[in-house]
Short mmCIF file of N, CA and C in Angstrom, two decimals:
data_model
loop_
_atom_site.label_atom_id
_atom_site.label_comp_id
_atom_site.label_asym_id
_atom_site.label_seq_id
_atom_site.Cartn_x
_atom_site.Cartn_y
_atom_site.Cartn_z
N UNK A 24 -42.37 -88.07 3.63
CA UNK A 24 -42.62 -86.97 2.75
C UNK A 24 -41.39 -86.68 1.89
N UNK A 25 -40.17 -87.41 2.65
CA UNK A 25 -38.88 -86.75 1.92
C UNK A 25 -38.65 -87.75 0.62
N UNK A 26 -39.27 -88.36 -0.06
CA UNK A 26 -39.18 -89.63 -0.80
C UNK A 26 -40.38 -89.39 -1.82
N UNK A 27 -41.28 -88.26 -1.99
CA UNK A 27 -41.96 -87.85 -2.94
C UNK A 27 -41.46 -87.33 -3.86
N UNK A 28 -42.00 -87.58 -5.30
CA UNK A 28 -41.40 -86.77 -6.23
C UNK A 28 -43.19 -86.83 -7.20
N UNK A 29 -42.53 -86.34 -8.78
CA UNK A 29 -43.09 -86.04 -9.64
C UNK A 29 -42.42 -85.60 -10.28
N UNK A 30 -42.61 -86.50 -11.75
CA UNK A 30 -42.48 -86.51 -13.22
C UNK A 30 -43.31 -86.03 -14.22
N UNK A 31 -42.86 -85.21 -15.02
CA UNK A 31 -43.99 -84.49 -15.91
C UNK A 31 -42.95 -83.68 -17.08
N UNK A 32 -43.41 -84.46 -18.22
CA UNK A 32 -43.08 -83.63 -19.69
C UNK A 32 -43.18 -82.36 -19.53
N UNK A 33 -42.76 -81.13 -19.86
CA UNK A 33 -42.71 -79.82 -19.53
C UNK A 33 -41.26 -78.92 -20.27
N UNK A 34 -41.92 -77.90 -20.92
CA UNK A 34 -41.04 -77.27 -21.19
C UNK A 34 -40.62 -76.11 -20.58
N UNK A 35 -39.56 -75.54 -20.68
CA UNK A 35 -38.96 -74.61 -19.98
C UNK A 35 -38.64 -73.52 -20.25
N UNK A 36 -39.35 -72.15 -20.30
CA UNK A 36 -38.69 -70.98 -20.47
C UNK A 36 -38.21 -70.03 -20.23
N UNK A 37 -37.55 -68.88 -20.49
CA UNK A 37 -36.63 -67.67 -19.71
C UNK A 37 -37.75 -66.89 -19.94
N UNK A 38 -38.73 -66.69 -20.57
CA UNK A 38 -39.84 -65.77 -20.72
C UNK A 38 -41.55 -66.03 -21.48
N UNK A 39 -42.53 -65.45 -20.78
CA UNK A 39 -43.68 -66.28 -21.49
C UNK A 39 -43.56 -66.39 -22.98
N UNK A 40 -43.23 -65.74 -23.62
CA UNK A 40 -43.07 -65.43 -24.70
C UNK A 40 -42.25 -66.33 -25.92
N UNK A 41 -41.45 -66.97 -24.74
CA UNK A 41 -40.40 -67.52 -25.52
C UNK A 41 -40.48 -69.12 -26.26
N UNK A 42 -40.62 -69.83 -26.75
CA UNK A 42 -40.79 -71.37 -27.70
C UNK A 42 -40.69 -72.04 -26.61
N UNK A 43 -39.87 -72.17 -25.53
CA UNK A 43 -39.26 -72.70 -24.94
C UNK A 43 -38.36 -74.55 -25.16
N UNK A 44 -37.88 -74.75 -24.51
CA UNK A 44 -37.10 -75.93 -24.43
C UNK A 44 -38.03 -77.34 -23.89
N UNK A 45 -38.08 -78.42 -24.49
CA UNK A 45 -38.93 -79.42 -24.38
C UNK A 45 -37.96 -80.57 -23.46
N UNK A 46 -38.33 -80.84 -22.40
CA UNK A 46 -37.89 -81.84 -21.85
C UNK A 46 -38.29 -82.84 -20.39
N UNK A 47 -37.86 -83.18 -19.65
CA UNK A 47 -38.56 -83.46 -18.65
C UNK A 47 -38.15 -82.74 -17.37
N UNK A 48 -39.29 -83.08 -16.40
CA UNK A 48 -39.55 -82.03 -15.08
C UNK A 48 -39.90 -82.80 -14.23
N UNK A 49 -38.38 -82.65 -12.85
CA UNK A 49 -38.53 -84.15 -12.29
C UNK A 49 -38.72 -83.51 -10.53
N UNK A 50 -39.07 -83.48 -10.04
CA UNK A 50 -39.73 -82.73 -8.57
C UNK A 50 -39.35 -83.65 -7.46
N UNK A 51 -38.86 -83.40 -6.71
CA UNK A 51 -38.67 -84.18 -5.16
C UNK A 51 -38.68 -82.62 -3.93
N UNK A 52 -39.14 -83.08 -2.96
CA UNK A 52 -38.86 -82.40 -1.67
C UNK A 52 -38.00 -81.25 -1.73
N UNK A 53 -36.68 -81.82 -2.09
CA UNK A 53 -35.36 -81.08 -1.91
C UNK A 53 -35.14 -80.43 -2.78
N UNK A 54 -35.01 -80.55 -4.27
CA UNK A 54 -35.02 -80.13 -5.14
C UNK A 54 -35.74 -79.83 -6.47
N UNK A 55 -35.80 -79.43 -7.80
CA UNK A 55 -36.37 -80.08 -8.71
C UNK A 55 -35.61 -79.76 -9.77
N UNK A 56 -35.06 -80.79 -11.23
CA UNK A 56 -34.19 -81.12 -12.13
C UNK A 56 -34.76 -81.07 -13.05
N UNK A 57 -34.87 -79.87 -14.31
CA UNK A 57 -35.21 -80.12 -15.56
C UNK A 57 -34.01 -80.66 -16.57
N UNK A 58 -34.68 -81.80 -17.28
CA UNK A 58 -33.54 -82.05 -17.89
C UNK A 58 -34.16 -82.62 -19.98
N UNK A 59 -33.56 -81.28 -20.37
CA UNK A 59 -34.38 -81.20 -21.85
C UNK A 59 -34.22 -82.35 -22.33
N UNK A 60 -34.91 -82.40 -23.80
CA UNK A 60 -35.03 -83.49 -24.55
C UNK A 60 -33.41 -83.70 -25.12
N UNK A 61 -33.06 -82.80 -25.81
CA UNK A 61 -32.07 -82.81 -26.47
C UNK A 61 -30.70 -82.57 -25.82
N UNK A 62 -30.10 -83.90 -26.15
CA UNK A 62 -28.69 -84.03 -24.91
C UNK A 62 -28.23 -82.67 -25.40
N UNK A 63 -27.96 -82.15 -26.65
CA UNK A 63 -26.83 -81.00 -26.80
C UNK A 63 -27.13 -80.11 -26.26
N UNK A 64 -28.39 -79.72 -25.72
CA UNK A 64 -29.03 -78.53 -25.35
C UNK A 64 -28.28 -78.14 -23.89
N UNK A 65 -27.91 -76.82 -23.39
CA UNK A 65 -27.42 -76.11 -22.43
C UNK A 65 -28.04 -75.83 -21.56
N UNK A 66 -29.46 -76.11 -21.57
CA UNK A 66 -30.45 -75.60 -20.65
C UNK A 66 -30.68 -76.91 -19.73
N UNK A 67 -30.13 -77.20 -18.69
CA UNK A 67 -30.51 -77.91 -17.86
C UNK A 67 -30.83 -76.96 -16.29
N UNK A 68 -31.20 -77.60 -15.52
CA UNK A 68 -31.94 -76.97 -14.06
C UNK A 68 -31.73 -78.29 -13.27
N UNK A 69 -30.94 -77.64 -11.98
CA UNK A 69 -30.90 -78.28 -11.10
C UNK A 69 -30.81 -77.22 -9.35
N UNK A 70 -32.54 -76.90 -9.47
CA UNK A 70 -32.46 -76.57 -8.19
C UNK A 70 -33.09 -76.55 -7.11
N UNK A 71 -32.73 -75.95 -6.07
CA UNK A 71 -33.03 -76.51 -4.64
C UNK A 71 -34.48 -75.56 -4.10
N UNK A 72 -35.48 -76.50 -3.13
CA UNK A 72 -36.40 -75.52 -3.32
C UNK A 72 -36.59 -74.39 -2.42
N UNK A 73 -35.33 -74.90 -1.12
CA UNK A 73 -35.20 -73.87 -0.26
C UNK A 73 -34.59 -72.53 -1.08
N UNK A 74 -34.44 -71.60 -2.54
CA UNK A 74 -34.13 -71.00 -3.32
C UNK A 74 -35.58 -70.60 -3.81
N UNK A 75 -36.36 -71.16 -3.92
CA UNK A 75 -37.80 -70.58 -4.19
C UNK A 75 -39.03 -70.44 -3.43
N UNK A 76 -38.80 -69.04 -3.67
CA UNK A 76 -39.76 -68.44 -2.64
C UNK A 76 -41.38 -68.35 -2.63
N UNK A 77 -41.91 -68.88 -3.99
CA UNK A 77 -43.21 -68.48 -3.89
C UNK A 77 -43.34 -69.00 -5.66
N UNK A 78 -44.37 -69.09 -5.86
CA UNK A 78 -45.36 -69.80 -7.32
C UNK A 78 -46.12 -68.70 -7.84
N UNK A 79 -46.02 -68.91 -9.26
CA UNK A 79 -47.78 -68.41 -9.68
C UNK A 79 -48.09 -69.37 -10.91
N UNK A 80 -49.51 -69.36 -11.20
CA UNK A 80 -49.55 -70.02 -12.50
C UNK A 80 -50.91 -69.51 -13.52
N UNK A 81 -51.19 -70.14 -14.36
CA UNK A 81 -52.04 -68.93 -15.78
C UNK A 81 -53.36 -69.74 -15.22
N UNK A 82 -54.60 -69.20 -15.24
CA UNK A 82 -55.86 -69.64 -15.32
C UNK A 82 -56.34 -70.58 -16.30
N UNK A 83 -57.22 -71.55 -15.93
CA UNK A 83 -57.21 -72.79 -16.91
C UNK A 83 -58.57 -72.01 -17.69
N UNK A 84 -58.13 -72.37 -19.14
CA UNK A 84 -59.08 -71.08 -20.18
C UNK A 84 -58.49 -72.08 -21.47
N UNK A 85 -59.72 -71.78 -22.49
CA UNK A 85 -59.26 -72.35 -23.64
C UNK A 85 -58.37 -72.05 -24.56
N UNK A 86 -57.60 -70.72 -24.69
CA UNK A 86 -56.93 -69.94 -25.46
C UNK A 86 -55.63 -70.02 -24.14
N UNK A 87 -56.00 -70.52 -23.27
CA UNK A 87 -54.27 -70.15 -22.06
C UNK A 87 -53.55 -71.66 -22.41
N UNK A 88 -51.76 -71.02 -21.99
CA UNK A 88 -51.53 -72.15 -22.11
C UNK A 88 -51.34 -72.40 -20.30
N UNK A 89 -50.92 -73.66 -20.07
CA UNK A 89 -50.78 -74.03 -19.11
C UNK A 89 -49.41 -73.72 -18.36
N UNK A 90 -49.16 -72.12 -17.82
CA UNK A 90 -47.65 -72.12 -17.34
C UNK A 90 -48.03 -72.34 -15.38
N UNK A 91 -46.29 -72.49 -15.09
CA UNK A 91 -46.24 -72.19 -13.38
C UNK A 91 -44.97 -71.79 -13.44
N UNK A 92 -45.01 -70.67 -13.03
CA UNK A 92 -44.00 -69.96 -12.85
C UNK A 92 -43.23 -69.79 -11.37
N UNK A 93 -42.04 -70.48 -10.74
CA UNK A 93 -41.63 -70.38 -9.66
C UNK A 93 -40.61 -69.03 -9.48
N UNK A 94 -40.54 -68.25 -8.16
CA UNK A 94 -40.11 -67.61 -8.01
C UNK A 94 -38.81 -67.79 -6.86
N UNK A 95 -37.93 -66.84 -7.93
CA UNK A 95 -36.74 -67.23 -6.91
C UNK A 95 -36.17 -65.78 -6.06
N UNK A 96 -35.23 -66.75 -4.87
CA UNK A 96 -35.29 -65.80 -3.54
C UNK A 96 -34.35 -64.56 -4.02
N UNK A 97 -33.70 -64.66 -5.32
CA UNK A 97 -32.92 -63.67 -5.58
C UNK A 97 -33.50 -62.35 -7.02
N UNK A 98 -34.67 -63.32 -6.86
CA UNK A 98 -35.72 -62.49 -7.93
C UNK A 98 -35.91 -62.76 -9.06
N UNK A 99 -34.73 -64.46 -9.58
CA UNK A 99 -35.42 -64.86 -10.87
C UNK A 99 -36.55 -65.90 -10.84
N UNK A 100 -36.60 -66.56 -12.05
CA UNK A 100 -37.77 -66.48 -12.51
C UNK A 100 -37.88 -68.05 -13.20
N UNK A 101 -38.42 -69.09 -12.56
CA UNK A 101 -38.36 -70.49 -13.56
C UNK A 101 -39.80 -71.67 -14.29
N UNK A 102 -40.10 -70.55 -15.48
CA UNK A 102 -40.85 -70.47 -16.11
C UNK A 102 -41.55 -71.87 -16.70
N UNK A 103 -42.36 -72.83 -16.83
CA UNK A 103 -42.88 -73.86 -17.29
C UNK A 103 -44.00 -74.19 -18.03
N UNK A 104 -43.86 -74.89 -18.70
CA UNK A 104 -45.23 -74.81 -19.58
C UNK A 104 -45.33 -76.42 -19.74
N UNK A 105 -47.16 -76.63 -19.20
CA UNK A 105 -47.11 -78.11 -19.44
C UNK A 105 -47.97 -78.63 -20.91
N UNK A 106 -47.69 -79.92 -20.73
CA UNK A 106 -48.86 -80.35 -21.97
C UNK A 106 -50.83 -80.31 -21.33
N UNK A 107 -50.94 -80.11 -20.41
CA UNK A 107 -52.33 -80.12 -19.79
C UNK A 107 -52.20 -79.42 -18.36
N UNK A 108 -53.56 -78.94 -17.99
CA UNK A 108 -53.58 -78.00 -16.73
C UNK A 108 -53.52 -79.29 -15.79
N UNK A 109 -53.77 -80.48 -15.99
CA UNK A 109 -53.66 -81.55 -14.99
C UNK A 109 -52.47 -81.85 -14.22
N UNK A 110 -51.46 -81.44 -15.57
CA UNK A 110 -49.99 -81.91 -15.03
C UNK A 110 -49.33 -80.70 -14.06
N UNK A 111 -49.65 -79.70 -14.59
CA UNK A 111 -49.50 -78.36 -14.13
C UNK A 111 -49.86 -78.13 -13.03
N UNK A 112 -51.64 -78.68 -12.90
CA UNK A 112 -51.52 -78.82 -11.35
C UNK A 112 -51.30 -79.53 -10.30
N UNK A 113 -50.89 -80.59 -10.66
CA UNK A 113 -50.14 -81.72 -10.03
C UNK A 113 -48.89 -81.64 -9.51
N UNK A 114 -48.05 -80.69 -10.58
CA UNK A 114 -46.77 -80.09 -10.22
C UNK A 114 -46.54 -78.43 -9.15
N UNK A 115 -48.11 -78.01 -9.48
CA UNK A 115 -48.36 -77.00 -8.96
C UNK A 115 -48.34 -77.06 -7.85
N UNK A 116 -49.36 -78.06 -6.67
CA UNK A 116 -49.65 -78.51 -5.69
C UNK A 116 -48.32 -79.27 -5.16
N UNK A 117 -47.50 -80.00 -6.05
CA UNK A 117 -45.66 -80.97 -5.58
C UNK A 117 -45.19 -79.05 -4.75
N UNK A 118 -45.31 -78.29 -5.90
CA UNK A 118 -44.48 -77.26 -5.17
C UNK A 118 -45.17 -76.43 -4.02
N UNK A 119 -45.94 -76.10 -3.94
CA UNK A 119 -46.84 -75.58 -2.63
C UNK A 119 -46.40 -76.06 -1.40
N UNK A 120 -46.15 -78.00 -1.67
CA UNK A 120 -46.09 -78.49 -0.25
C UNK A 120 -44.55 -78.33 -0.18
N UNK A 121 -43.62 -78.21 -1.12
CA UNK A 121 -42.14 -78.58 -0.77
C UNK A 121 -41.86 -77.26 -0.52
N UNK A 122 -42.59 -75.59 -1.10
CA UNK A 122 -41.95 -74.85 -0.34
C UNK A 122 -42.67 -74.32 1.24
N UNK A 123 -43.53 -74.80 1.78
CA UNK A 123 -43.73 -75.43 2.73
C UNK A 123 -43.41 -76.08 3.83
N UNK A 124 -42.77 -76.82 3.46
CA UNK A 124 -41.91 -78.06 4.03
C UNK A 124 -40.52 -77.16 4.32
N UNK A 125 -40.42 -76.82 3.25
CA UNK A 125 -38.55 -76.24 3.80
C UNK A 125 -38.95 -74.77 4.34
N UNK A 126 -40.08 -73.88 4.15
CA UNK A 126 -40.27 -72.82 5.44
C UNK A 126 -40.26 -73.54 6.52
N UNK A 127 -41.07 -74.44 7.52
CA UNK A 127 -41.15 -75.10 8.32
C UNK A 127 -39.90 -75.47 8.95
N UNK A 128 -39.23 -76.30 8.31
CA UNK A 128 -37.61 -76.37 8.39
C UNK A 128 -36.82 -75.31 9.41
N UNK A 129 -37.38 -74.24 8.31
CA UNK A 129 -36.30 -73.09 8.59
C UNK A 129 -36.93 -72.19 9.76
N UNK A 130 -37.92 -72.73 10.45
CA UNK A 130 -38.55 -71.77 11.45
C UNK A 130 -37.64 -72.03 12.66
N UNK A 131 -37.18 -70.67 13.46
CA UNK A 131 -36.86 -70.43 14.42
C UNK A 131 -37.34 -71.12 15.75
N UNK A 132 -36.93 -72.27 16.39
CA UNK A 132 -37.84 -72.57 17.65
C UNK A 132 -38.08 -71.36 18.70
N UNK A 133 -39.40 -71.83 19.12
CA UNK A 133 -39.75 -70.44 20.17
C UNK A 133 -38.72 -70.38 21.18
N UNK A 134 -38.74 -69.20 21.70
CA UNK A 134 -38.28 -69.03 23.29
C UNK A 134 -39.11 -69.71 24.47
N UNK A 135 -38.81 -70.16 25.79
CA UNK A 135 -39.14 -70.98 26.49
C UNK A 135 -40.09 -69.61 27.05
N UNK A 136 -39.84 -68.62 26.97
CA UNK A 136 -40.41 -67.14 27.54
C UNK A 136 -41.64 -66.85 27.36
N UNK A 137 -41.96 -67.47 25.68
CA UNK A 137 -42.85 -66.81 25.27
C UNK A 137 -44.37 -67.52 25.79
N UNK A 138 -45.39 -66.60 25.46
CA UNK A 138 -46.86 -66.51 26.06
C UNK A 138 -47.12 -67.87 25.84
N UNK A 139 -47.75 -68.88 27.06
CA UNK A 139 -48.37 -69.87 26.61
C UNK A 139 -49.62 -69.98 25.80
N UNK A 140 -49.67 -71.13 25.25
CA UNK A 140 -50.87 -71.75 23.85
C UNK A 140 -52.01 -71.74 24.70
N UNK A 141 -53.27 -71.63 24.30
CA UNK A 141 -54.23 -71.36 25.30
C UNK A 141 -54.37 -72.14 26.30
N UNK A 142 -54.31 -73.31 25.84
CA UNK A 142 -54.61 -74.03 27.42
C UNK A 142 -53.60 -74.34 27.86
N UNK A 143 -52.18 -73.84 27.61
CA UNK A 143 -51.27 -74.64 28.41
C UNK A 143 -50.82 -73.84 30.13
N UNK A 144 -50.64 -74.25 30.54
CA UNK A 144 -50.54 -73.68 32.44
C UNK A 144 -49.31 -73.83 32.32
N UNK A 145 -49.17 -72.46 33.42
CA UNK A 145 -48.04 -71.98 33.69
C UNK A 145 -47.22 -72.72 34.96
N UNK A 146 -46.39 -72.87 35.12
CA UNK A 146 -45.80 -73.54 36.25
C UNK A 146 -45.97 -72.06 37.35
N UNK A 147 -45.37 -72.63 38.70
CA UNK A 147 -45.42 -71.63 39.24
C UNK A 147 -44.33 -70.52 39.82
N UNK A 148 -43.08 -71.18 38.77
CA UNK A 148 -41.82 -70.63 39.20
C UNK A 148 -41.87 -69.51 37.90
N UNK A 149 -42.36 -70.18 36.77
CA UNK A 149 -42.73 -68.69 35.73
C UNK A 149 -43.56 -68.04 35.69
N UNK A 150 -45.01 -68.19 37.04
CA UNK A 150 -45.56 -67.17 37.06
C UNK A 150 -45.24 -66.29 37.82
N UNK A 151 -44.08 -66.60 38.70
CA UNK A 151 -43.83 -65.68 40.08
C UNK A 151 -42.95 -64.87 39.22
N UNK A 152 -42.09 -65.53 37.44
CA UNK A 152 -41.41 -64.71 37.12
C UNK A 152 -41.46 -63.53 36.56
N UNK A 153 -42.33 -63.40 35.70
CA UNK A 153 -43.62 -62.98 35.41
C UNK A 153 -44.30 -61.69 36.30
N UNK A 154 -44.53 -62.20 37.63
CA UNK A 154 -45.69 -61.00 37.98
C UNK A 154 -44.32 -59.98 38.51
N UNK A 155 -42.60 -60.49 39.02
CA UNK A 155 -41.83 -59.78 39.51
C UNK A 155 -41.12 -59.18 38.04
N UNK A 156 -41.17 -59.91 37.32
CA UNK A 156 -41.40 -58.30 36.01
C UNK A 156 -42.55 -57.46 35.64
N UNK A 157 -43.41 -57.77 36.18
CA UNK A 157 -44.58 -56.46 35.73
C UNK A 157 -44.63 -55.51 36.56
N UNK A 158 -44.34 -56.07 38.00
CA UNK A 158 -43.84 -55.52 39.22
C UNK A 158 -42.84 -54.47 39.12
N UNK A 159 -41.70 -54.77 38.51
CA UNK A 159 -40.31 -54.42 38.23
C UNK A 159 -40.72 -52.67 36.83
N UNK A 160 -41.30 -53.34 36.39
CA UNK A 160 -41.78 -52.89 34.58
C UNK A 160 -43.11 -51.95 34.98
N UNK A 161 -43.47 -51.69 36.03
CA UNK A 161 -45.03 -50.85 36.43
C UNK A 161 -44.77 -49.64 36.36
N UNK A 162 -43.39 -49.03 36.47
CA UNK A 162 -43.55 -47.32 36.44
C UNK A 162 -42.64 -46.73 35.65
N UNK A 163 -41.97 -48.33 35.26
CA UNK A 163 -40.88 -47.98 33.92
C UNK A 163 -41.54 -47.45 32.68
N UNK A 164 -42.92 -47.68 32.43
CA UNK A 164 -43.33 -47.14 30.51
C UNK A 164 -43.95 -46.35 30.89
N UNK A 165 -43.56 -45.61 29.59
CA UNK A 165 -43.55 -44.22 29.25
C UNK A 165 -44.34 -44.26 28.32
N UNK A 166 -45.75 -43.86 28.09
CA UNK A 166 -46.46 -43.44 27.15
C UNK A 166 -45.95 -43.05 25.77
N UNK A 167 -46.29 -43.56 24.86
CA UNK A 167 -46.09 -42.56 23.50
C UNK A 167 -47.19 -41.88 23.40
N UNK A 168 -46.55 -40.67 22.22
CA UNK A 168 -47.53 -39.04 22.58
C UNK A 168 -48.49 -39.46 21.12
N UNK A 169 -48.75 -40.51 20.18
CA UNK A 169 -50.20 -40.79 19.21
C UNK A 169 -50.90 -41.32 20.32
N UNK A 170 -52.37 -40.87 19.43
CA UNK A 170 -53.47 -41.59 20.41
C UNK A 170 -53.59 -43.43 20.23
N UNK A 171 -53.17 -43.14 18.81
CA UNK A 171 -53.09 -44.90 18.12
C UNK A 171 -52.09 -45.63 19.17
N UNK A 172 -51.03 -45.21 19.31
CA UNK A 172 -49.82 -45.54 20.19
C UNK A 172 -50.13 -46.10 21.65
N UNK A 173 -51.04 -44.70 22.42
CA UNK A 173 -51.22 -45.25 23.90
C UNK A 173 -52.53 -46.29 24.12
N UNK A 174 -53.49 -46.28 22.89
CA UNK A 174 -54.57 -47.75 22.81
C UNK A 174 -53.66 -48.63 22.79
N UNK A 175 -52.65 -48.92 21.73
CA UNK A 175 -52.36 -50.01 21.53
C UNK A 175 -51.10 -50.47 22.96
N UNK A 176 -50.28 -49.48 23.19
CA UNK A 176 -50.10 -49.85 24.45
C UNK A 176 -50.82 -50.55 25.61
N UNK A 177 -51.81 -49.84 25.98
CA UNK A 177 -52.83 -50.01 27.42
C UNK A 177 -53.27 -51.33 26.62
N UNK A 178 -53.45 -51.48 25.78
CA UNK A 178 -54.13 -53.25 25.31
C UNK A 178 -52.82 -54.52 25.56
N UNK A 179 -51.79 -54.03 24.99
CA UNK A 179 -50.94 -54.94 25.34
C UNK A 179 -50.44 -54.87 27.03
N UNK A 180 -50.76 -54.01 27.84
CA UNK A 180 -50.57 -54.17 29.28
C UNK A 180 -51.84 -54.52 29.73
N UNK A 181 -52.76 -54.98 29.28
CA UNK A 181 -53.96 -55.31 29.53
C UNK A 181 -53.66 -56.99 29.31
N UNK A 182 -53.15 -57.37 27.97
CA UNK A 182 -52.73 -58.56 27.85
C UNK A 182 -51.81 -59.12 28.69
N UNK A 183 -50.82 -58.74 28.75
CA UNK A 183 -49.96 -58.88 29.94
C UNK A 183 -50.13 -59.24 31.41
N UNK A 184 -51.39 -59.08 31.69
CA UNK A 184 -52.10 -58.51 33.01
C UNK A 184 -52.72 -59.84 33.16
N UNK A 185 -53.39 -60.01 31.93
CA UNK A 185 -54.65 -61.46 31.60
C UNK A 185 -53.95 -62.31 31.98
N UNK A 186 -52.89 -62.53 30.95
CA UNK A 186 -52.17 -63.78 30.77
C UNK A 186 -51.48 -64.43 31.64
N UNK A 187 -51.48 -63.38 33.46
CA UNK A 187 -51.12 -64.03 34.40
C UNK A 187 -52.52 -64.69 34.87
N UNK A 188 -52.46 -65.94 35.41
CA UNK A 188 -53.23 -66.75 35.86
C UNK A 188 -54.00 -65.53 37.62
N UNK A 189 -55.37 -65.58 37.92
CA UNK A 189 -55.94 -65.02 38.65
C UNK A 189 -55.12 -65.28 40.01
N UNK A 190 -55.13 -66.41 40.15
CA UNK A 190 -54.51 -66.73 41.63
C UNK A 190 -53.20 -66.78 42.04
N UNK A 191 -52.63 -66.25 40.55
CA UNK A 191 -51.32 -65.46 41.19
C UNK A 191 -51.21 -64.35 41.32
N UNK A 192 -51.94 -63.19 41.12
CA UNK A 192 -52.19 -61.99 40.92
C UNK A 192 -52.25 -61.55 42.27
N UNK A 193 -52.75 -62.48 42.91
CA UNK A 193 -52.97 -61.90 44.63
C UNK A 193 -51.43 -62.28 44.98
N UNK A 194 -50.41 -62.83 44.14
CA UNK A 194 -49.46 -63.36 45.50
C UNK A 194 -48.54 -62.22 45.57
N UNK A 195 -48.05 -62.08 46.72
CA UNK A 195 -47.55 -60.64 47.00
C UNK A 195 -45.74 -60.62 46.69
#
């Protein structure tokens, strides 16, 4: 996946509004590099996609033009306009999966603690650990005084309760 890219004519602007800059729009995994037509031009782009947080782009309509607008994690803004909604969405879909890919990346591995996946079984040294904290934890909580508060409590000690396996529940 790290060896994908996409190439696409595309111009570049600071605002919908604006003529923008004509050049090419070059997409990989890691990054993506606009680099205009015209060497003298100042407007080049070279960035990373773990920096963009999220997409939008214009509805395909006969009077629209074709933009995608990426959003960045510090709140700007990297504006595009293609020659066809084809390319647009071709480039549209490159970015979906690459910011994707680098959330994934950046996810926290679980704790060894946390609730098993439905079918996975518990050993029996973490269920004994388990029922001697609920054990431990039975006269420690304290109600909160909303009614919303003590449902949603009694449900999560209800969960708690489930999620020990039956035939350890009896072990003393």
């Amino acid at each position: 996946m790290a060896d994908k890219q996409v190439i696409k004519r595309a111009k570049y602007k600071s605002s919908v509004k604006d003529p923008g800059v004509a050049g090419v729009l070059k997409m990989g995994m890691e990054r993506f590099v606009f680099m205009p037509n015209d060497p003298k031009s100042t407007t080049k782009l070279n960035v990373e996609f773990r920096m963009i947080k999220g997409h939008k782009f214009t509805k395909e309509g006969s009077s629209k033009q074709a933009l995608l607008n990426l959003t960045q994690d510090q709140g700007g803004n990297y504006i595009f306009e293609f020659d066809s909604f084809a390319d647009r969405d071709a480039c549209r879909e490159f970015v979906a999966n690459a910011i994707a890919f680098h959330a994934e990346a950046g996810r926290v591995v679980p704790d060894k603690s946390a609730p098993p996946v439905n079918n996975e079984q518990l050993s029996r040294e973490e269920t004994e650990r388990r029922i001697k904290l609920l054990q431990e934890n039975r006269y420690k909580i304290a109600l909160p005084a909303s009614p919303q508060a003590v449902v949603w409590t009694m449900r999560m000690l209800e969960r708690a309760t489930l999620s020990v396996p039956a035939c350890a529940r009896s072990l003393p």
